[in-house]
GROMACS .gro file of C-alpha atoms in nm:
model
  176
    1MET     CA    1   2.485  -3.358  -0.019
    2ARG     CA    2   2.748  -3.267  -0.277
    3ILE     CA    3   2.771  -3.148  -0.635
    4ILE     CA    4   2.950  -3.414  -0.840
    5THR     CA    5   3.087  -3.223  -1.137
    6GLY     CA    6   3.080  -2.897  -1.330
    7LYS     CA    7   3.153  -2.542  -1.222
    8TYR     CA    8   3.032  -2.603  -0.865
    9LYS     CA    9   3.202  -2.944  -0.834
   10GLY     CA   10   3.276  -3.055  -0.481
   11ARG     CA   11   3.049  -2.804  -0.306
   12HIS     CA   12   2.884  -2.958   0.001
   13PHE     CA   13   2.556  -2.867   0.164
   14ASP     CA   14   2.443  -2.997   0.501
   15ILE     CA   15   2.082  -3.110   0.491
   16PRO     CA   16   1.890  -3.035   0.812
   17ARG     CA   17   1.823  -3.350   1.012
   18ASN     CA   18   1.449  -3.284   1.033
   19PHE     CA   19   1.404  -3.304   0.653
   20LYS     CA   20   1.165  -3.564   0.517
   21ALA     CA   21   1.327  -3.548   0.172
   22ARG     CA   22   1.592  -3.798   0.077
   23PRO     CA   23   1.844  -3.672  -0.177
   24THR     CA   24   1.925  -3.904  -0.465
   25THR     CA   25   2.238  -4.091  -0.358
   26ASP     CA   26   2.568  -3.974  -0.506
   27PHE     CA   27   2.615  -4.319  -0.660
   28ALA     CA   28   2.277  -4.312  -0.834
   29LYS     CA   29   2.311  -3.946  -0.932
   30GLU     CA   30   2.657  -3.996  -1.084
   31ASN     CA   31   2.545  -4.300  -1.284
   32LEU     CA   32   2.227  -4.129  -1.400
   33PHE     CA   33   2.417  -3.824  -1.524
   34ASN     CA   34   2.660  -4.051  -1.710
   35VAL     CA   35   2.357  -4.193  -1.893
   36LEU     CA   36   2.204  -3.847  -1.948
   37ASN     CA   37   2.523  -3.723  -2.115
   38GLY     CA   38   2.431  -3.947  -2.408
   39PHE     CA   39   2.089  -3.782  -2.443
   40ILE     CA   40   2.128  -3.418  -2.335
   41ASP     CA   41   2.372  -3.140  -2.411
   42PHE     CA   42   2.358  -2.962  -2.077
   43ASP     CA   43   2.516  -2.642  -2.210
   44GLU     CA   44   2.234  -2.391  -2.242
   45ALA     CA   45   1.965  -2.656  -2.179
   46THR     CA   46   1.642  -2.581  -1.995
   47ALA     CA   47   1.548  -2.816  -1.714
   48LEU     CA   48   1.258  -2.871  -1.477
   49ASP     CA   49   1.308  -3.039  -1.138
   50LEU     CA   50   0.974  -3.159  -1.000
   51PHE     CA   51   0.950  -3.252  -0.631
   52ALA     CA   52   1.289  -3.082  -0.594
   53GLY     CA   53   1.328  -3.188  -0.228
   54THR     CA   54   1.679  -3.086  -0.126
   55GLY     CA   55   1.765  -2.928  -0.462
   56SER     CA   56   2.042  -3.178  -0.527
   57ILE     CA   57   1.943  -3.240  -0.890
   58SER     CA   58   1.879  -2.869  -0.958
   59LEU     CA   59   2.225  -2.782  -0.825
   60GLU     CA   60   2.384  -3.053  -1.037
   61LEU     CA   61   2.202  -2.933  -1.350
   62LEU     CA   62   2.317  -2.573  -1.298
   63SER     CA   63   2.670  -2.690  -1.227
   64ARG     CA   64   2.675  -2.880  -1.557
   65GLY     CA   65   2.579  -2.571  -1.755
   66CYS     CA   66   2.201  -2.562  -1.786
   67ALA     CA   67   2.094  -2.209  -1.875
   68THR     CA   68   1.765  -2.237  -1.689
   69VAL     CA   69   1.653  -2.468  -1.411
   70VAL     CA   70   1.306  -2.443  -1.262
   71SER     CA   71   1.264  -2.621  -0.927
   72VAL     CA   72   0.916  -2.697  -0.795
   73GLU     CA   73   0.883  -2.790  -0.429
   74ALA     CA   74   0.573  -2.774  -0.209
   75ASP     CA   75   0.736  -2.797   0.134
   76ARG     CA   76   0.817  -2.453   0.278
   77ASP     CA   77   1.132  -2.562   0.464
   78HIS     CA   78   1.268  -2.755   0.169
   79ALA     CA   79   1.205  -2.462  -0.066
   80ARG     CA   80   1.384  -2.228   0.176
   81PHE     CA   81   1.681  -2.469   0.190
   82ILE     CA   82   1.700  -2.486  -0.191
   83GLY     CA   83   1.694  -2.107  -0.208
   84GLN     CA   84   1.975  -2.083   0.046
   85CYS     CA   85   2.188  -2.333  -0.147
   86MET     CA   86   2.136  -2.138  -0.469
   87GLN     CA   87   2.234  -1.816  -0.292
   88LYS     CA   88   2.552  -1.976  -0.153
   89ILE     CA   89   2.677  -2.065  -0.499
   90GLY     CA   90   2.549  -1.746  -0.660
   91ALA     CA   91   2.345  -1.948  -0.910
   92GLU     CA   92   2.202  -1.765  -1.206
   93GLY     CA   93   1.926  -1.904  -1.424
   94HIS     CA   94   1.740  -2.066  -1.136
   95LEU     CA   95   1.372  -2.020  -1.062
   96LEU     CA   96   1.226  -2.170  -0.746
   97ILE     CA   97   0.852  -2.224  -0.732
   98ARG     CA   98   0.700  -2.319  -0.400
   99GLY     CA   99   0.381  -2.499  -0.485
  100ASP     CA  100   0.199  -2.813  -0.585
  101VAL     CA  101   0.368  -3.003  -0.869
  102PHE     CA  102   0.041  -3.121  -1.026
  103ARG     CA  103  -0.102  -2.769  -1.033
  104PHE     CA  104   0.225  -2.638  -1.180
  105VAL     CA  105   0.231  -2.903  -1.456
  106LYS     CA  106  -0.127  -2.820  -1.555
  107THR     CA  107  -0.059  -2.445  -1.583
  108CYS     CA  108   0.300  -2.432  -1.711
  109ARG     CA  109   0.339  -2.302  -2.066
  110GLN     CA  110   0.716  -2.350  -2.096
  111GLN     CA  111   0.887  -2.647  -2.262
  112PHE     CA  112   1.204  -2.811  -2.132
  113ASP     CA  113   1.493  -3.015  -2.267
  114LEU     CA  114   1.498  -3.223  -1.950
  115ILE     CA  115   1.240  -3.290  -1.682
  116PHE     CA  116   1.347  -3.471  -1.368
  117ALA     CA  117   1.075  -3.588  -1.127
  118ASP     CA  118   1.152  -3.743  -0.791
  119PRO     CA  119   0.815  -3.778  -0.618
  120PRO     CA  120   0.775  -3.956  -0.287
  121TYR     CA  121   0.781  -4.324  -0.376
  122ALA     CA  122   0.446  -4.377  -0.199
  123LEU     CA  123   0.274  -4.093  -0.387
  124GLU     CA  124  -0.067  -4.216  -0.499
  125GLN     CA  125  -0.055  -4.028  -0.833
  126LEU     CA  126   0.302  -4.133  -0.921
  127ASP     CA  127   0.183  -4.351  -1.212
  128THR     CA  128   0.001  -4.055  -1.369
  129LEU     CA  129   0.305  -3.826  -1.392
  130PRO     CA  130   0.438  -3.928  -1.735
  131ASP     CA  131   0.096  -3.894  -1.899
  132LEU     CA  132   0.035  -3.559  -1.732
  133ILE     CA  133   0.368  -3.420  -1.850
  134PHE     CA  134   0.311  -3.537  -2.208
  135GLU     CA  135  -0.053  -3.420  -2.212
  136HIS     CA  136   0.059  -3.069  -2.120
  137ALA     CA  137   0.348  -3.075  -2.371
  138LEU     CA  138   0.616  -2.975  -2.121
  139LEU     CA  139   0.894  -3.155  -2.308
  140LYS     CA  140   1.055  -3.021  -2.623
  141ASP     CA  141   1.040  -3.260  -2.920
  142ASP     CA  142   1.378  -3.412  -2.840
  143GLY     CA  143   1.340  -3.367  -2.465
  144LEU     CA  144   1.380  -3.631  -2.198
  145LEU     CA  145   1.173  -3.712  -1.889
  146VAL     CA  146   1.345  -3.891  -1.601
  147LEU     CA  147   1.120  -4.032  -1.330
  148GLU     CA  148   1.277  -4.161  -1.010
  149HIS     CA  149   1.070  -4.428  -0.836
  150GLY     CA  150   1.080  -4.736  -0.617
  151LYS     CA  151   1.119  -5.090  -0.741
  152THR     CA  152   0.744  -5.162  -0.728
  153HIS     CA  153   0.670  -4.938  -1.028
  154ASP     CA  154   0.711  -5.057  -1.385
  155PHE     CA  155   0.666  -4.809  -1.670
  156SER     CA  156   0.796  -5.031  -1.952
  157ALA     CA  157   0.450  -5.057  -2.114
  158HIS     CA  158   0.417  -4.678  -2.145
  159THR     CA  159   0.414  -4.565  -2.509
  160ARG     CA  160   0.686  -4.303  -2.446
  161PHE     CA  161   0.906  -4.531  -2.229
  162LEU     CA  162   1.269  -4.539  -2.337
  163GLU     CA  163   1.463  -4.734  -2.077
  164HIS     CA  164   1.493  -4.826  -1.710
  165ARG     CA  165   1.801  -4.793  -1.491
  166SER     CA  166   1.844  -4.925  -1.139
  167TYR     CA  167   2.115  -4.827  -0.892
  168GLY     CA  168   2.065  -5.004  -0.561
  169SER     CA  169   1.719  -4.913  -0.435
  170VAL     CA  170   1.693  -4.616  -0.672
  171ASN     CA  171   1.512  -4.669  -1.003
  172PHE     CA  172   1.492  -4.433  -1.298
  173SER     CA  173   1.255  -4.463  -1.593
  174LEU     CA  174   1.338  -4.253  -1.897
  175PHE     CA  175   1.077  -4.130  -2.143
  176ARG     CA  176   1.101  -3.941  -2.469
   0.00000   0.00000   0.00000
C-alpha cells in the first residue's frame, strides 16, 4: 500500500498477509482523488473514513492536507495497523476510533467536509449507509459522501446521489 501524493507521497506500508481488508487499488484511488479535487479543497478539510480497513484512504487524506481525519474501524488488528502507520509518518490531526461504524454514525455530533465509506461489499446494511449519514447530519452543507461498493449496487435513484464512477471492479457513488 502506498500514498500517492501530498506531503507523504511515495511512503509504502506492508499490509500483513492475514488481513481480511482489501485496500482500494492505487488505480482506483488515484482516479477517485482526481475526481474529488473538483469537489473538495483538501487543505484544512475535515474527513471521516468509515470502515477504514488498512487506513489507505485516511493516510491519503492526511497527506493531501486535511486538518482532521477520523478513522473508524471495528477490527482490532486493522485498527492497530492504522495506528502504527500513522505513528510512522508522525501524522497530526488523526483520530482513530475502534468500534462499530453504525453505532459511531448514530452518536457522532461532528460534521465533515468529506466522508469516505468502504464497507465490505457483502455487508447486509450497505444500502442503508447514505440515508443513515444524512439522517444524522454528518456532512457539512457543501460536503461530499463517497461510498465504495461492488457492481451489484446501484444508488442512482437516491435523492442525494450525484454521480457514479467505476474503475475496474471498484465502484464509487458520490452523494451531496
